[in-house]
Amino acid sequence: MNKHGSSALSLGVFILVGLFGTACAKKDPPKPLHTEPWLAHPPASAATNADAALPLTRYTLSPQSQIKFEVPSKHGTLHGSLSHITGEFSFDPRDLSRAHAQIQVDLGSLTLSVDGNADDRTLLTRAKSALGFGSDSAPSASFELSSLEDVSPAQLDPAPDSDAGAPVLRRARGTAVGKLLLHGFRVLRRAPLTAEFSFAAGNQLPSSVVIRSRVPLVISLETHEIRVPEADSGTKRTAKGSTPHGREARVSVELYGTKID
């Protein structure tokens, strides 16, 4: 072998030894590149988003549902009720803040009395006129729930197994936020509510729900351009800070829902 060949061979051996020695000196193997699937265990945020996509449990309103209200007037307190209420609401028992509802009220089911006296047909006729009743039609009101705030507890525990067979009750409270459509005016409202959920033993989901007002919802009749028949425009204004007669309605709800299978 000539001088040049010997030099090239020595250089090649040096390079091979250097590479081999470097490889042996590494204690940890190089990290593999990510390939699909990228993550075997998605982060908590991804799980939350997946849960949020699950459908809500739906409930339909039963004929037991009713709405009651009081309106102070110069002739006494008007007491009214509405009984034809339809619609449905839905929620996620794992996150009660996820809720939605569409409720319609047939104002043709209106009844009125003054301080507990029997219904006054003249008063009822005038009240229906103020609400915009036509000769062959009855207007309606509606409420669309968009969210629940300050919910406690945040979720419902399923019913434990029981041989007794008695229903298990769970209670929650919160503030319903949504839009009330009344007399052609749509207004954002907040209503504090309580809910009572009834589970059959061992069930994951409640079979029925009762929703009640925690405190009456105060509705400005002037905002909806509704004039109570007794509220004479010539009546003297009330003192500053007092509640004006015939201008506000205090509304309470009691809604009964049955699970839609």
mmCIF file of N, CA and C in Angstrom, residues 87-190:
data_model
loop_
_atom_site.group_PDB
_atom_site.id
_atom_site.type_symbol
_atom_site.label_atom_id
_atom_site.label_comp_id
_atom_site.label_asym_id
_atom_site.label_seq_id
_atom_site.Cartn_x
_atom_site.Cartn_y
_atom_site.Cartn_z
ATOM 1 N N GLY A 87 -94.128 23.791 26.537
ATOM 2 C CA GLY A 87 -92.707 23.952 26.224
ATOM 3 C C GLY A 87 -91.875 22.858 26.849
ATOM 4 N N GLU A 88 -90.579 23.021 26.784
ATOM 5 C CA GLU A 88 -89.676 22.048 27.376
ATOM 6 C C GLU A 88 -88.386 22.726 27.819
ATOM 7 N N PHE A 89 -87.687 22.062 28.706
ATOM 8 C CA PHE A 89 -86.384 22.539 29.117
ATOM 9 C C PHE A 89 -85.429 21.354 29.164
ATOM 10 N N SER A 90 -84.146 21.639 29.128
ATOM 11 C CA SER A 90 -83.135 20.594 29.105
ATOM 12 C C SER A 90 -81.925 21.045 29.910
ATOM 13 N N PHE A 91 -81.191 20.071 30.430
ATOM 14 C CA PHE A 91 -80.025 20.389 31.241
ATOM 15 C C PHE A 91 -79.088 19.186 31.279
ATOM 16 N N ASP A 92 -77.883 19.410 31.763
ATOM 17 C CA ASP A 92 -76.868 18.373 31.933
ATOM 18 C C ASP A 92 -76.688 18.151 33.434
ATOM 19 N N PRO A 93 -77.040 16.976 33.981
ATOM 20 C CA PRO A 93 -76.910 16.763 35.422
ATOM 21 C C PRO A 93 -75.479 16.855 35.927
ATOM 22 N N ARG A 94 -74.492 16.725 35.024
ATOM 23 C CA ARG A 94 -73.091 16.853 35.432
ATOM 24 C C ARG A 94 -72.640 18.306 35.487
ATOM 25 N N ASP A 95 -73.443 19.184 34.887
ATOM 26 C CA ASP A 95 -73.123 20.613 34.877
ATOM 27 C C ASP A 95 -74.437 21.371 34.712
ATOM 28 N N LEU A 96 -75.071 21.709 35.831
ATOM 29 C CA LEU A 96 -76.405 22.303 35.784
ATOM 30 C C LEU A 96 -76.423 23.687 35.136
ATOM 31 N N SER A 97 -75.259 24.341 35.028
ATOM 32 C CA SER A 97 -75.240 25.646 34.371
ATOM 33 C C SER A 97 -75.528 25.505 32.878
ATOM 34 N N ARG A 98 -75.336 24.296 32.340
ATOM 35 C CA ARG A 98 -75.690 24.029 30.942
ATOM 36 C C ARG A 98 -77.184 23.714 30.883
ATOM 37 N N ALA A 99 -77.970 24.709 30.577
ATOM 38 C CA ALA A 99 -79.424 24.522 30.557
ATOM 39 C C ALA A 99 -80.030 25.385 29.463
ATOM 40 N N HIS A 100 -81.168 24.954 28.996
ATOM 41 C CA HIS A 100 -81.899 25.715 27.984
ATOM 42 C C HIS A 100 -83.384 25.435 28.159
ATOM 43 N N ALA A 101 -84.210 26.417 27.826
ATOM 44 C CA ALA A 101 -85.663 26.227 27.940
ATOM 45 C C ALA A 101 -86.382 27.129 26.942
ATOM 46 N N GLN A 102 -87.491 26.630 26.460
ATOM 47 C CA GLN A 102 -88.418 27.387 25.626
ATOM 48 C C GLN A 102 -89.804 27.184 26.226
ATOM 49 N N ILE A 103 -90.385 28.256 26.748
ATOM 50 C CA ILE A 103 -91.676 28.158 27.438
ATOM 51 C C ILE A 103 -92.656 29.142 26.814
ATOM 52 N N GLN A 104 -93.864 28.657 26.520
ATOM 53 C CA GLN A 104 -94.922 29.500 25.964
ATOM 54 C C GLN A 104 -96.111 29.513 26.932
ATOM 55 N N VAL A 105 -96.720 30.679 27.046
ATOM 56 C CA VAL A 105 -97.867 30.848 27.941
ATOM 57 C C VAL A 105 -99.042 31.385 27.130
ATOM 58 N N ASP A 106 -100.142 30.665 27.166
ATOM 59 C CA ASP A 106 -101.370 31.100 26.503
ATOM 60 C C ASP A 106 -102.077 32.095 27.420
ATOM 61 N N LEU A 107 -102.082 33.371 27.045
ATOM 62 C CA LEU A 107 -102.696 34.394 27.892
ATOM 63 C C LEU A 107 -104.216 34.270 27.931
ATOM 64 N N GLY A 108 -104.762 33.431 27.053
ATOM 65 C CA GLY A 108 -106.199 33.184 27.093
ATOM 66 C C GLY A 108 -106.628 32.431 28.343
ATOM 67 N N SER A 109 -105.678 31.818 29.057
ATOM 68 C CA SER A 109 -106.004 31.092 30.291
ATOM 69 C C SER A 109 -105.965 32.008 31.511
ATOM 70 N N LEU A 110 -105.904 33.308 31.280
ATOM 71 C CA LEU A 110 -105.822 34.288 32.367
ATOM 72 C C LEU A 110 -107.090 34.299 33.217
ATOM 73 N N THR A 111 -106.900 34.286 34.542
ATOM 74 C CA THR A 111 -107.993 34.536 35.484
ATOM 75 C C THR A 111 -107.560 35.666 36.412
ATOM 76 N N LEU A 112 -108.529 36.462 36.854
ATOM 77 C CA LEU A 112 -108.233 37.622 37.704
ATOM 78 C C LEU A 112 -109.241 37.720 38.841
ATOM 79 N N SER A 113 -108.773 38.197 39.959
ATOM 80 C CA SER A 113 -109.655 38.533 41.078
ATOM 81 C C SER A 113 -109.017 39.680 41.840
ATOM 82 N N VAL A 114 -109.810 40.365 42.666
ATOM 83 C CA VAL A 114 -109.307 41.481 43.463
ATOM 84 C C VAL A 114 -109.394 41.108 44.932
ATOM 85 N N ASP A 115 -108.223 41.004 45.577
ATOM 86 C CA ASP A 115 -108.145 40.676 47.008
ATOM 87 C C ASP A 115 -108.964 39.439 47.375
ATOM 88 N N GLY A 116 -108.873 38.419 46.534
ATOM 89 C CA GLY A 116 -109.515 37.147 46.863
ATOM 90 C C GLY A 116 -110.962 37.037 46.479
ATOM 91 N N ASN A 117 -111.594 38.096 45.974
ATOM 92 C CA ASN A 117 -112.993 38.026 45.562
ATOM 93 C C ASN A 117 -113.123 37.233 44.262
ATOM 94 N N ALA A 118 -114.345 36.840 43.949
ATOM 95 C CA ALA A 118 -114.582 36.068 42.733
ATOM 96 C C ALA A 118 -114.184 36.860 41.495
ATOM 97 N N ASP A 119 -113.930 36.113 40.415
ATOM 98 C CA ASP A 119 -113.533 36.766 39.165
ATOM 99 C C ASP A 119 -114.569 37.803 38.740
ATOM 100 N N ASP A 120 -114.073 38.932 38.292
ATOM 101 C CA ASP A 120 -114.911 40.018 37.804
ATOM 102 C C ASP A 120 -114.836 39.988 36.270
ATOM 103 N N ARG A 121 -115.949 39.671 35.603
ATOM 104 C CA ARG A 121 -115.922 39.543 34.143
ATOM 105 C C ARG A 121 -115.575 40.856 33.463
ATOM 106 N N THR A 122 -116.078 41.956 34.007
ATOM 107 C CA THR A 122 -115.767 43.265 33.414
ATOM 108 C C THR A 122 -114.272 43.557 33.542
ATOM 109 N N LEU A 123 -113.740 43.284 34.715
ATOM 110 C CA LEU A 123 -112.310 43.492 34.942
ATOM 111 C C LEU A 123 -111.485 42.621 34.013
ATOM 112 N N LEU A 124 -111.890 41.354 33.849
ATOM 113 C CA LEU A 124 -111.147 40.435 32.997
ATOM 114 C C LEU A 124 -111.197 40.878 31.541
ATOM 115 N N THR A 125 -112.352 41.348 31.098
ATOM 116 C CA THR A 125 -112.484 41.826 29.723
ATOM 117 C C THR A 125 -111.559 43.014 29.468
ATOM 118 N N ARG A 126 -111.508 43.938 30.414
ATOM 119 C CA ARG A 126 -110.646 45.117 30.260
ATOM 120 C C ARG A 126 -109.174 44.731 30.301
ATOM 121 N N ALA A 127 -108.837 43.753 31.151
ATOM 122 C CA ALA A 127 -107.446 43.305 31.240
ATOM 123 C C ALA A 127 -107.020 42.631 29.936
ATOM 124 N N LYS A 128 -107.901 41.822 29.363
ATOM 125 C CA LYS A 128 -107.564 41.158 28.103
ATOM 126 C C LYS A 128 -107.416 42.172 26.974
ATOM 127 N N SER A 129 -108.225 43.208 27.020
ATOM 128 C CA SER A 129 -108.092 44.269 26.019
ATOM 129 C C SER A 129 -106.729 44.948 26.137
ATOM 130 N N ALA A 130 -106.275 45.148 27.387
ATOM 131 C CA ALA A 130 -104.966 45.780 27.605
ATOM 132 C C ALA A 130 -103.833 44.906 27.103
ATOM 133 N N LEU A 131 -104.062 43.585 27.081
ATOM 134 C CA LEU A 131 -103.034 42.657 26.612
ATOM 135 C C LEU A 131 -103.080 42.436 25.111
ATOM 136 N N GLY A 132 -104.043 43.037 24.448
ATOM 137 C CA GLY A 132 -104.099 42.961 22.994
ATOM 138 C C GLY A 132 -104.888 41.792 22.450
ATOM 139 N N PHE A 133 -105.897 41.294 23.194
ATOM 140 C CA PHE A 133 -106.723 40.202 22.695
ATOM 141 C C PHE A 133 -107.560 40.689 21.519
ATOM 142 N N GLY A 134 -107.631 39.846 20.475
ATOM 143 C CA GLY A 134 -108.506 40.139 19.358
ATOM 144 C C GLY A 134 -109.828 39.415 19.528
ATOM 145 N N SER A 135 -110.710 39.603 18.562
ATOM 146 C CA SER A 135 -112.030 38.976 18.660
ATOM 147 C C SER A 135 -111.957 37.460 18.525
ATOM 148 N N ASP A 136 -110.972 36.961 17.772
ATOM 149 C CA ASP A 136 -110.880 35.508 17.556
ATOM 150 C C ASP A 136 -109.487 34.967 17.839
ATOM 151 N N SER A 137 -108.696 35.692 18.590
ATOM 152 C CA SER A 137 -107.345 35.220 18.879
ATOM 153 C C SER A 137 -106.922 35.644 20.277
ATOM 154 N N ALA A 138 -106.041 34.846 20.849
ATOM 155 C CA ALA A 138 -105.488 35.156 22.164
ATOM 156 C C ALA A 138 -103.978 35.260 22.050
ATOM 157 N N PRO A 139 -103.393 36.335 22.534
ATOM 158 C CA PRO A 139 -101.936 36.476 22.448
ATOM 159 C C PRO A 139 -101.244 35.518 23.409
ATOM 160 N N SER A 140 -99.957 35.396 23.253
ATOM 161 C CA SER A 140 -99.171 34.537 24.122
ATOM 162 C C SER A 140 -97.934 35.287 24.592
ATOM 163 N N ALA A 141 -97.319 34.744 25.612
ATOM 164 C CA ALA A 141 -96.040 35.247 26.107
ATOM 165 C C ALA A 141 -95.065 34.085 26.081
ATOM 166 N N SER A 142 -93.785 34.389 26.055
ATOM 167 C CA SER A 142 -92.799 33.312 26.022
ATOM 168 C C SER A 142 -91.561 33.721 26.802
ATOM 169 N N PHE A 143 -90.831 32.702 27.228
ATOM 170 C CA PHE A 143 -89.557 32.927 27.920
ATOM 171 C C PHE A 143 -88.543 31.945 27.361
ATOM 172 N N GLU A 144 -87.386 32.461 26.967
ATOM 173 C CA GLU A 144 -86.307 31.623 26.454
ATOM 174 C C GLU A 144 -85.128 31.697 27.412
ATOM 175 N N LEU A 145 -84.843 30.589 28.059
ATOM 176 C CA LEU A 145 -83.722 30.512 28.999
ATOM 177 C C LEU A 145 -82.428 30.312 28.230
ATOM 178 N N SER A 146 -81.438 31.164 28.506
ATOM 179 C CA SER A 146 -80.151 31.049 27.828
ATOM 180 C C SER A 146 -79.063 30.482 28.724
ATOM 181 N N SER A 147 -79.175 30.685 30.055
ATOM 182 C CA SER A 147 -78.150 30.160 30.959
ATOM 183 C C SER A 147 -78.665 30.176 32.391
ATOM 184 N N LEU A 148 -77.941 29.478 33.252
ATOM 185 C CA LEU A 148 -78.188 29.496 34.692
ATOM 186 C C LEU A 148 -76.940 30.012 35.386
ATOM 187 N N GLU A 149 -77.129 30.933 36.315
ATOM 188 C CA GLU A 149 -76.006 31.508 37.046
ATOM 189 C C GLU A 149 -76.099 31.137 38.527
ATOM 190 N N ASP A 150 -74.935 31.180 39.201
ATOM 191 C CA ASP A 150 -74.864 30.936 40.659
ATOM 192 C C ASP A 150 -75.561 29.631 41.041
ATOM 193 N N VAL A 151 -75.294 28.571 40.290
ATOM 194 C CA VAL A 151 -75.940 27.286 40.524
ATOM 195 C C VAL A 151 -75.274 26.567 41.699
ATOM 196 N N SER A 152 -76.080 26.031 42.594
ATOM 197 C CA SER A 152 -75.562 25.282 43.735
ATOM 198 C C SER A 152 -76.532 24.152 44.090
ATOM 199 N N PRO A 153 -76.040 22.886 44.101
ATOM 200 C CA PRO A 153 -74.711 22.431 43.705
ATOM 201 C C PRO A 153 -74.547 22.494 42.191
ATOM 202 N N ALA A 154 -73.307 22.355 41.744
ATOM 203 C CA ALA A 154 -73.026 22.487 40.314
ATOM 204 C C ALA A 154 -73.468 21.258 39.534
ATOM 205 N N GLN A 155 -73.580 20.092 40.194
ATOM 206 C CA GLN A 155 -73.993 18.880 39.505
ATOM 207 C C GLN A 155 -74.843 18.018 40.433
ATOM 208 N N LEU A 156 -75.534 17.052 39.824
ATOM 209 C CA LEU A 156 -76.404 16.158 40.580
ATOM 210 C C LEU A 156 -75.773 14.780 40.688
ATOM 211 N N ASP A 157 -75.785 14.219 41.885
ATOM 212 C CA ASP A 157 -75.338 12.845 42.072
ATOM 213 C C ASP A 157 -76.462 11.904 41.670
ATOM 214 N N PRO A 158 -76.140 10.775 41.013
ATOM 215 C CA PRO A 158 -77.194 9.808 40.670
ATOM 216 C C PRO A 158 -77.783 9.182 41.914
ATOM 217 N N ALA A 159 -78.937 8.595 41.750
ATOM 218 C CA ALA A 159 -79.609 7.962 42.890
ATOM 219 C C ALA A 159 -78.904 6.655 43.257
ATOM 220 N N PRO A 160 -78.702 6.396 44.550
ATOM 221 C CA PRO A 160 -78.099 5.121 44.955
ATOM 222 C C PRO A 160 -79.087 3.971 44.781
ATOM 223 N N ASP A 161 -78.551 2.753 44.688
ATOM 224 C CA ASP A 161 -79.425 1.584 44.624
ATOM 225 C C ASP A 161 -80.155 1.422 45.952
ATOM 226 N N SER A 162 -81.436 1.082 45.865
ATOM 227 C CA SER A 162 -82.225 0.935 47.084
ATOM 228 C C SER A 162 -83.301 -0.113 46.869
ATOM 229 N N ASP A 163 -83.520 -0.941 47.888
ATOM 230 C CA ASP A 163 -84.575 -1.944 47.808
ATOM 231 C C ASP A 163 -85.942 -1.368 48.154
ATOM 232 N N ALA A 164 -85.926 -0.200 48.801
ATOM 233 C CA ALA A 164 -87.186 0.395 49.242
ATOM 234 C C ALA A 164 -88.029 0.860 48.062
ATOM 235 N N GLY A 165 -87.397 1.290 46.974
ATOM 236 C CA GLY A 165 -88.129 1.735 45.798
ATOM 237 C C GLY A 165 -88.639 3.151 45.868
ATOM 238 N N ALA A 166 -88.412 3.851 46.978
ATOM 239 C CA ALA A 166 -88.875 5.238 47.100
ATOM 240 C C ALA A 166 -88.005 6.151 46.248
ATOM 241 N N PRO A 167 -88.593 7.180 45.626
ATOM 242 C CA PRO A 167 -87.785 8.095 44.813
ATOM 243 C C PRO A 167 -86.780 8.865 45.660
ATOM 244 N N VAL A 168 -85.678 9.215 45.038
ATOM 245 C CA VAL A 168 -84.634 9.998 45.695
ATOM 246 C C VAL A 168 -84.726 11.431 45.193
ATOM 247 N N LEU A 169 -84.734 12.396 46.106
ATOM 248 C CA LEU A 169 -84.864 13.802 45.733
ATOM 249 C C LEU A 169 -83.517 14.503 45.836
ATOM 250 N N ARG A 170 -83.199 15.302 44.841
ATOM 251 C CA ARG A 170 -82.028 16.174 44.850
ATOM 252 C C ARG A 170 -82.522 17.599 44.621
ATOM 253 N N ARG A 171 -81.944 18.553 45.330
ATOM 254 C CA ARG A 171 -82.380 19.952 45.195
ATOM 255 C C ARG A 171 -81.216 20.827 44.761
ATOM 256 N N ALA A 172 -81.539 21.866 44.016
ATOM 257 C CA ALA A 172 -80.542 22.827 43.556
ATOM 258 C C ALA A 172 -81.193 24.194 43.462
ATOM 259 N N ARG A 173 -80.366 25.208 43.372
ATOM 260 C CA ARG A 173 -80.872 26.571 43.220
ATOM 261 C C ARG A 173 -79.946 27.341 42.284
ATOM 262 N N GLY A 174 -80.498 28.375 41.694
ATOM 263 C CA GLY A 174 -79.722 29.189 40.767
ATOM 264 C C GLY A 174 -80.562 30.347 40.263
ATOM 265 N N THR A 175 -80.003 31.108 39.348
ATOM 266 C CA THR A 175 -80.701 32.249 38.753
ATOM 267 C C THR A 175 -80.833 32.027 37.256
ATOM 268 N N ALA A 176 -82.077 31.966 36.787
ATOM 269 C CA ALA A 176 -82.336 31.787 35.364
ATOM 270 C C ALA A 176 -82.149 33.121 34.643
ATOM 271 N N VAL A 177 -81.438 33.084 33.529
ATOM 272 C CA VAL A 177 -81.197 34.276 32.714
ATOM 273 C C VAL A 177 -81.773 34.014 31.323
ATOM 274 N N GLY A 178 -82.653 34.893 30.884
ATOM 275 C CA GLY A 178 -83.250 34.687 29.570
ATOM 276 C C GLY A 178 -84.078 35.881 29.148
ATOM 277 N N LYS A 179 -84.766 35.724 28.029
ATOM 278 C CA LYS A 179 -85.539 36.822 27.460
ATOM 279 C C LYS A 179 -87.036 36.538 27.540
ATOM 280 N N LEU A 180 -87.756 37.502 28.101
ATOM 281 C CA LEU A 180 -89.207 37.431 28.214
ATOM 282 C C LEU A 180 -89.833 38.227 27.077
ATOM 283 N N LEU A 181 -90.693 37.570 26.312
ATOM 284 C CA LEU A 181 -91.444 38.247 25.254
ATOM 285 C C LEU A 181 -92.875 38.403 25.727
ATOM 286 N N LEU A 182 -93.298 39.644 25.931
ATOM 287 C CA LEU A 182 -94.640 39.937 26.437
ATOM 288 C C LEU A 182 -95.160 41.201 25.785
ATOM 289 N N HIS A 183 -96.352 41.114 25.211
ATOM 290 C CA HIS A 183 -97.022 42.266 24.594
ATOM 291 C C HIS A 183 -96.147 42.918 23.523
ATOM 292 N N GLY A 184 -95.376 42.083 22.808
ATOM 293 C CA GLY A 184 -94.560 42.584 21.710
ATOM 294 C C GLY A 184 -93.204 43.130 22.105
ATOM 295 N N PHE A 185 -92.853 43.081 23.376
ATOM 296 C CA PHE A 185 -91.571 43.607 23.850
ATOM 297 C C PHE A 185 -90.749 42.470 24.445
ATOM 298 N N ARG A 186 -89.504 42.324 23.978
ATOM 299 C CA ARG A 186 -88.602 41.288 24.455
ATOM 300 C C ARG A 186 -87.577 41.928 25.397
ATOM 301 N N VAL A 187 -87.517 41.443 26.640
ATOM 302 C CA VAL A 187 -86.675 42.065 27.669
ATOM 303 C C VAL A 187 -85.878 40.978 28.397
ATOM 304 N N LEU A 188 -84.603 41.261 28.659
ATOM 305 C CA LEU A 188 -83.764 40.330 29.418
ATOM 306 C C LEU A 188 -84.200 40.317 30.874
ATOM 307 N N ARG A 189 -84.375 39.115 31.433
ATOM 308 C CA ARG A 189 -84.814 38.959 32.816
ATOM 309 C C ARG A 189 -83.920 37.970 33.555
ATOM 310 N N ARG A 190 -83.821 38.175 34.866
ATOM 311 C CA ARG A 190 -83.134 37.233 35.760
ATOM 312 C C ARG A 190 -84.116 36.806 36.847
#
